[in-house]
Short mmCIF file of C-alpha atoms and ligand atoms in Angstrom, two decimals:
data_model
loop_
_atom_site.label_atom_id
_atom_site.label_comp_id
_atom_site.label_asym_id
_atom_site.label_seq_id
_atom_site.Cartn_x
_atom_site.Cartn_y
_atom_site.Cartn_z
CA MET A 1 67.84 -21.52 -29.73
CA THR A 2 66.52 -24.65 -31.45
CA GLU A 3 66.17 -24.83 -35.22
CA LEU A 4 62.38 -24.62 -34.86
CA SER A 5 62.56 -21.55 -32.55
CA ALA A 6 64.81 -19.77 -35.04
CA ARG A 7 62.42 -20.54 -37.90
CA VAL A 8 59.36 -19.46 -35.89
CA ALA A 9 61.09 -16.17 -35.03
CA ALA A 10 61.92 -15.59 -38.73
CA TRP A 11 58.36 -16.54 -39.76
CA MET A 12 56.90 -14.11 -37.22
CA ALA A 13 59.17 -11.30 -38.40
CA ALA A 14 58.14 -11.96 -42.01
CA GLU A 15 54.42 -12.00 -41.11
CA GLU A 16 54.74 -8.72 -39.21
CA ALA A 17 56.36 -7.20 -42.29
CA VAL A 18 53.33 -8.28 -44.37
CA HIS A 19 50.84 -6.58 -42.03
CA LEU A 20 52.79 -3.63 -40.48
CA PRO A 21 52.42 -1.27 -42.34
CA PRO A 22 49.70 -0.46 -43.25
CA LEU A 23 48.75 -1.40 -39.67
CA ASP A 24 50.80 -0.22 -36.70
CA ARG A 25 51.58 -1.92 -33.37
CA THR A 26 48.55 -0.36 -31.69
CA ASP A 27 46.27 -1.88 -34.37
CA LEU A 28 47.97 -5.24 -33.87
CA ARG A 29 47.55 -5.07 -30.08
CA LYS A 30 43.88 -4.17 -30.44
CA GLY A 31 43.40 -7.00 -32.94
CA ILE A 32 44.96 -9.47 -30.49
CA GLN A 33 42.78 -8.22 -27.65
CA GLY A 34 39.65 -8.38 -29.81
CA LEU A 35 40.34 -11.93 -31.00
CA SER A 36 41.37 -13.04 -27.54
CA GLY A 37 38.00 -11.86 -26.23
CA LEU A 38 36.27 -13.90 -28.94
CA TYR A 39 38.21 -17.02 -27.98
CA VAL A 40 37.48 -16.63 -24.28
CA HIS A 41 33.77 -16.07 -24.83
CA GLN A 42 33.46 -18.51 -27.73
CA ARG A 43 30.29 -20.54 -27.80
CA ALA A 44 29.79 -23.84 -29.55
CA ASP A 45 27.43 -22.32 -32.09
CA GLN A 46 29.54 -19.33 -33.00
CA ASP A 47 31.18 -18.83 -36.35
CA LEU A 48 34.50 -17.77 -34.93
CA ALA A 49 36.26 -18.18 -38.26
CA ALA A 50 34.23 -15.51 -39.98
CA ARG A 51 34.58 -13.14 -37.07
CA ALA A 52 38.29 -13.88 -36.65
CA GLY A 53 38.87 -13.10 -40.30
CA ALA A 54 36.85 -9.89 -40.17
CA GLY A 55 39.00 -6.82 -40.53
CA PRO A 56 42.73 -6.34 -41.18
CA ALA A 57 43.69 -5.96 -37.49
CA ARG A 58 42.14 -9.30 -36.56
CA ARG A 59 43.64 -11.02 -39.58
CA ALA A 60 47.05 -9.62 -38.59
CA ALA A 61 46.50 -10.72 -34.99
CA PHE A 62 45.70 -14.22 -36.14
CA ALA A 63 48.69 -14.47 -38.50
CA CYS A 64 51.26 -12.76 -36.25
CA TYR A 65 50.19 -14.05 -32.81
CA PHE A 66 47.55 -16.80 -32.62
CA ALA A 67 48.99 -18.89 -35.46
CA PRO A 68 52.48 -19.06 -33.85
CA LEU A 69 50.82 -19.95 -30.53
CA HIS A 70 48.88 -22.71 -32.33
CA LEU A 71 52.08 -24.01 -33.90
CA LEU A 72 53.98 -24.11 -30.59
CA THR A 73 51.00 -25.71 -28.81
CA ALA A 74 50.67 -28.39 -31.48
CA VAL A 75 54.40 -29.13 -31.42
CA ALA A 76 54.30 -29.48 -27.61
CA ALA A 77 51.30 -31.84 -27.91
CA LEU A 78 52.98 -33.97 -30.57
CA GLU A 79 56.28 -34.13 -28.71
CA ARG A 80 54.40 -35.70 -25.80
CA HIS A 81 51.84 -37.83 -27.56
CA GLY A 82 52.76 -38.13 -31.23
CA ALA A 83 55.35 -40.94 -31.25
CA ALA A 84 53.02 -43.40 -33.01
CA LEU A 85 52.78 -41.10 -36.02
CA GLY A 86 56.40 -41.93 -36.85
CA THR A 87 58.91 -39.81 -38.75
CA ALA A 88 58.50 -41.15 -42.27
CA GLY A 89 57.36 -37.84 -43.75
CA ARG A 90 53.82 -38.95 -44.49
CA PRO A 91 51.51 -36.52 -46.36
CA VAL A 92 49.63 -34.19 -44.00
CA TRP A 93 46.14 -32.88 -44.80
CA ASP A 94 45.71 -29.57 -42.96
CA LEU A 95 41.91 -29.26 -42.91
CA GLY A 96 40.69 -25.78 -42.03
CA CYS A 97 44.33 -24.73 -42.46
CA GLY A 98 43.95 -20.98 -41.87
CA SER A 99 47.53 -19.71 -42.08
CA GLY A 100 48.90 -23.24 -41.86
CA ALA A 101 50.12 -23.49 -38.26
CA ALA A 102 48.75 -26.89 -37.21
CA GLY A 103 49.70 -28.66 -40.44
CA ALA A 104 53.18 -27.17 -40.16
CA ALA A 105 53.53 -28.57 -36.64
CA VAL A 106 52.40 -32.04 -37.73
CA SER A 107 54.72 -32.08 -40.73
CA TRP A 108 57.63 -30.76 -38.67
CA CYS A 109 57.19 -33.46 -36.01
CA THR A 110 56.62 -36.39 -38.39
CA GLY A 111 59.53 -36.13 -40.82
CA GLN A 112 58.51 -33.07 -42.86
CA GLY A 113 56.10 -34.69 -45.28
CA PRO A 114 54.20 -32.55 -47.82
CA ILE A 115 51.25 -30.53 -46.54
CA LEU A 116 47.95 -30.21 -48.41
CA GLY A 117 45.92 -27.37 -46.92
CA VAL A 118 42.20 -26.76 -47.37
CA ASP A 119 40.34 -23.70 -46.15
CA ARG A 120 37.04 -22.15 -47.14
CA GLU A 121 38.54 -18.65 -46.82
CA ARG A 122 40.56 -17.85 -49.93
CA GLY A 123 42.27 -15.05 -48.01
CA TRP A 124 44.21 -17.55 -45.85
CA LEU A 125 45.69 -19.59 -48.69
CA ASP A 126 48.65 -17.30 -49.41
CA ALA A 127 49.37 -16.98 -45.69
CA ALA A 128 49.50 -20.77 -45.38
CA GLY A 129 52.00 -20.95 -48.24
CA ARG A 130 54.15 -18.27 -46.54
CA THR A 131 54.08 -20.18 -43.25
CA TRP A 132 55.21 -23.46 -44.79
CA ARG A 133 57.98 -21.80 -46.83
CA ALA A 134 59.22 -19.84 -43.81
CA LEU A 135 59.48 -23.08 -41.83
CA GLY A 136 61.27 -24.88 -44.67
CA LEU A 137 58.31 -27.21 -45.34
CA ARG A 138 56.64 -28.24 -48.59
CA GLY A 139 52.96 -27.44 -48.93
CA ARG A 140 50.16 -26.05 -51.02
CA ALA A 141 46.74 -24.82 -50.00
CA ARG A 142 43.50 -24.81 -51.93
CA LYS A 143 40.08 -23.32 -51.35
CA GLY A 144 37.54 -25.88 -50.18
CA THR A 145 34.73 -26.30 -47.69
CA LEU A 146 34.57 -29.25 -45.30
CA PRO A 147 33.35 -31.90 -45.61
CA GLU A 148 33.26 -31.83 -49.44
CA GLY A 149 36.74 -30.27 -49.54
CA MET A 150 38.23 -33.45 -48.06
CA SER A 151 39.48 -36.02 -50.54
CA TRP A 152 38.51 -39.64 -49.97
CA PRO A 153 41.21 -41.39 -48.01
CA LYS A 154 44.48 -42.81 -49.18
CA LYS A 155 46.60 -45.10 -47.05
CA GLY A 156 49.14 -43.51 -44.77
CA GLU A 157 47.95 -39.91 -44.76
CA ILE A 158 47.72 -37.86 -41.58
CA LEU A 159 44.51 -35.83 -41.21
CA CYS A 160 45.11 -32.70 -39.15
CA PHE A 161 42.29 -30.50 -37.83
CA GLY A 162 43.76 -27.57 -35.90
CA TRP A 163 41.04 -25.68 -34.05
CA SER A 164 38.71 -26.12 -37.05
CA ILE A 165 36.18 -28.85 -36.14
CA ASN A 166 34.57 -26.50 -33.62
CA GLU A 167 33.70 -24.13 -36.43
CA LEU A 168 31.63 -26.64 -38.42
CA ASP A 169 27.88 -27.02 -38.10
CA ASP A 170 26.50 -30.33 -36.82
CA GLU A 171 25.75 -31.72 -40.27
CA ALA A 172 29.20 -30.95 -41.67
CA ARG A 173 30.85 -32.28 -38.51
CA ALA A 174 28.95 -35.59 -38.77
CA GLU A 175 30.06 -36.06 -42.38
CA VAL A 176 33.66 -35.17 -41.52
CA LEU A 177 33.57 -37.82 -38.79
CA LYS A 178 32.53 -40.47 -41.34
CA ARG A 179 35.43 -39.48 -43.59
CA VAL A 180 37.87 -39.57 -40.67
CA GLN A 181 36.68 -43.10 -39.84
CA ALA A 182 37.13 -44.13 -43.48
CA SER A 183 40.66 -42.74 -43.47
CA LEU A 184 41.62 -44.50 -40.23
CA ARG A 185 40.30 -47.79 -41.63
CA VAL A 186 42.78 -47.61 -44.51
CA GLY A 187 45.78 -46.80 -42.33
CA GLY A 188 45.46 -43.04 -42.01
CA SER A 189 46.13 -41.17 -38.75
CA LEU A 190 44.44 -38.31 -36.95
CA VAL A 191 45.63 -35.20 -35.14
CA LEU A 192 42.81 -32.98 -33.87
CA LEU A 193 43.28 -29.96 -31.61
CA GLU A 194 40.74 -27.74 -29.89
CA PRO A 195 40.74 -25.37 -26.91
CA LEU A 196 40.81 -26.95 -23.45
CA SER A 197 37.36 -25.63 -22.57
CA ARG A 198 34.85 -28.50 -22.67
CA ARG A 199 31.95 -26.08 -22.99
CA ILE A 200 32.69 -25.25 -26.61
CA SER A 201 33.14 -28.78 -27.94
CA PRO A 202 30.08 -30.74 -26.77
CA TRP A 203 30.72 -33.23 -29.60
CA TRP A 204 34.09 -34.36 -28.14
CA GLY A 205 32.79 -37.41 -26.25
CA SER A 206 30.77 -38.78 -29.17
CA TRP A 207 33.74 -38.35 -31.54
CA LEU A 208 35.99 -40.17 -29.10
CA ARG A 209 33.52 -43.06 -28.76
CA ALA A 210 33.32 -43.30 -32.55
CA LEU A 211 37.09 -43.13 -33.06
CA SER A 212 38.55 -45.04 -30.11
CA PRO A 213 37.88 -48.45 -31.73
CA LEU A 214 40.10 -47.15 -34.55
CA GLY A 215 43.00 -46.40 -32.20
CA VAL A 216 42.31 -42.76 -31.30
CA VAL A 217 42.92 -41.47 -27.77
CA ASP A 218 42.56 -38.03 -26.21
CA HIS A 219 44.69 -35.92 -23.90
CA ASP A 220 44.46 -32.57 -22.19
CA VAL A 221 47.81 -30.96 -22.99
CA LYS A 222 49.31 -28.23 -20.83
CA ALA A 223 52.91 -27.29 -21.54
CA ARG A 224 55.29 -24.58 -20.41
CA VAL A 225 57.08 -23.46 -23.55
CA ALA A 226 59.93 -20.97 -24.04
CA LEU A 227 58.15 -18.42 -26.24
CA PRO A 228 60.05 -16.45 -28.91
CA GLN A 229 60.79 -12.87 -27.86
CA GLN A 230 58.19 -11.49 -30.32
CA LEU A 231 55.42 -13.52 -28.67
CA ARG A 232 56.53 -12.42 -25.19
CA ASP A 233 56.47 -8.81 -26.36
CA LEU A 234 53.00 -9.17 -27.91
CA ASP A 235 51.74 -10.99 -24.79
CA ARG A 236 52.94 -8.13 -22.60
CA ALA A 237 51.52 -5.44 -24.92
CA ALA A 238 48.11 -7.13 -24.99
CA GLY A 239 48.05 -7.91 -21.24
CA LEU A 240 48.00 -11.67 -21.89
CA ASP A 241 50.08 -14.55 -20.57
CA HIS A 242 50.91 -17.62 -22.64
CA GLN A 243 53.74 -19.07 -20.57
CA GLU A 244 51.60 -22.18 -20.37
CA LEU A 245 50.03 -23.39 -23.60
CA GLY A 246 47.06 -25.73 -23.58
CA ALA A 247 44.85 -27.72 -25.94
CA ARG A 248 42.69 -30.82 -26.09
CA LEU A 249 44.16 -33.39 -28.39
CA MET A 250 42.66 -36.39 -30.20
CA ILE A 251 45.38 -38.47 -31.80
CA SER A 252 46.00 -41.86 -33.34
CA ALA A 253 47.93 -43.86 -30.76
CA GLY A 254 48.56 -46.84 -32.98
CA GLY A 255 50.16 -45.28 -36.03
C1 SAM B 1 40.60 -21.07 -35.69
S1 SAM B 1 41.10 -21.21 -37.36
C2 SAM B 1 42.47 -22.33 -37.19
C3 SAM B 1 43.43 -22.25 -38.34
C4 SAM B 1 44.62 -23.20 -38.30
N1 SAM B 1 44.20 -24.58 -38.43
C5 SAM B 1 45.51 -23.04 -37.12
O1 SAM B 1 45.86 -24.04 -36.47
O2 SAM B 1 45.89 -21.91 -36.79
C6 SAM B 1 39.87 -22.23 -38.11
C7 SAM B 1 39.97 -22.30 -39.64
O3 SAM B 1 38.99 -23.23 -40.11
C8 SAM B 1 38.46 -22.73 -41.30
N2 SAM B 1 37.13 -23.33 -41.51
C9 SAM B 1 36.03 -23.22 -40.72
N3 SAM B 1 35.01 -23.93 -41.24
C10 SAM B 1 35.47 -24.49 -42.39
C11 SAM B 1 34.89 -25.34 -43.39
N4 SAM B 1 33.63 -25.76 -43.30
N5 SAM B 1 35.66 -25.71 -44.43
C12 SAM B 1 36.95 -25.30 -44.55
N6 SAM B 1 37.56 -24.51 -43.64
C13 SAM B 1 36.83 -24.11 -42.57
C14 SAM B 1 38.39 -21.23 -41.09
O4 SAM B 1 38.30 -20.50 -42.31
C15 SAM B 1 39.68 -20.98 -40.33
O5 SAM B 1 40.74 -20.67 -41.20
#
């Protein structure tokens, strides 16, 4: 078992202890199935965040199942395509951090720099802190709504958007794009992950055209990953199969 697998297993056990009880394993399974249905049928205009956060079973499903899948997917993506980000431990902004999975992956793969999380849902902020502590990372999360919740750029920061840009409306997304461009111009880097389905991110091509002159490239990532036993058990219980993880990635290829 690698150091990361051991930490993910311990993190998952700790998250389950937060949610079960009062929930039981049947609640968790139903929460996973409910959220999984939302992901599969997600439309570009749907506020998945609000619906994902609705109800304790879905919150538990996100924290105990989808967040670890996000972390492992992001790590697989960065192992393949993240070399230019270096390992100097640069600060990582985790924007739309939820329970902190994507920012944790970026920090873990780039030298364990401090994580600054922002999410509009106050209820996720403690969960993000738990995630980063469980993985041995430094981080703090604050309530904020994108785009205003983003600070203006400082040199050398990594901006991470893990499955969050899809949840913005067009106006907010356009303003976030401007701030990403400003950050890249002063030596910042980008890591942006979304589901593989092209249907739900119609903005992808225009973002890429706007960001490729600043060194950003995209990849479809599909990776077979050895899942921790807890994830295999939850997969089986929910009738799902995550032996292959996938995401679309936009990433700075030049540092
Ligand atoms: C699908 S979750 C992904 C969470 C996390 N990044 C991960 O990788 O697991 C999307 C997150 O974006 C947050 N979000 C959506 N719109 C936002 C906005 N305008 N400002 C801040 N956070 C937002 C939601 O509250 C939710 O926690």
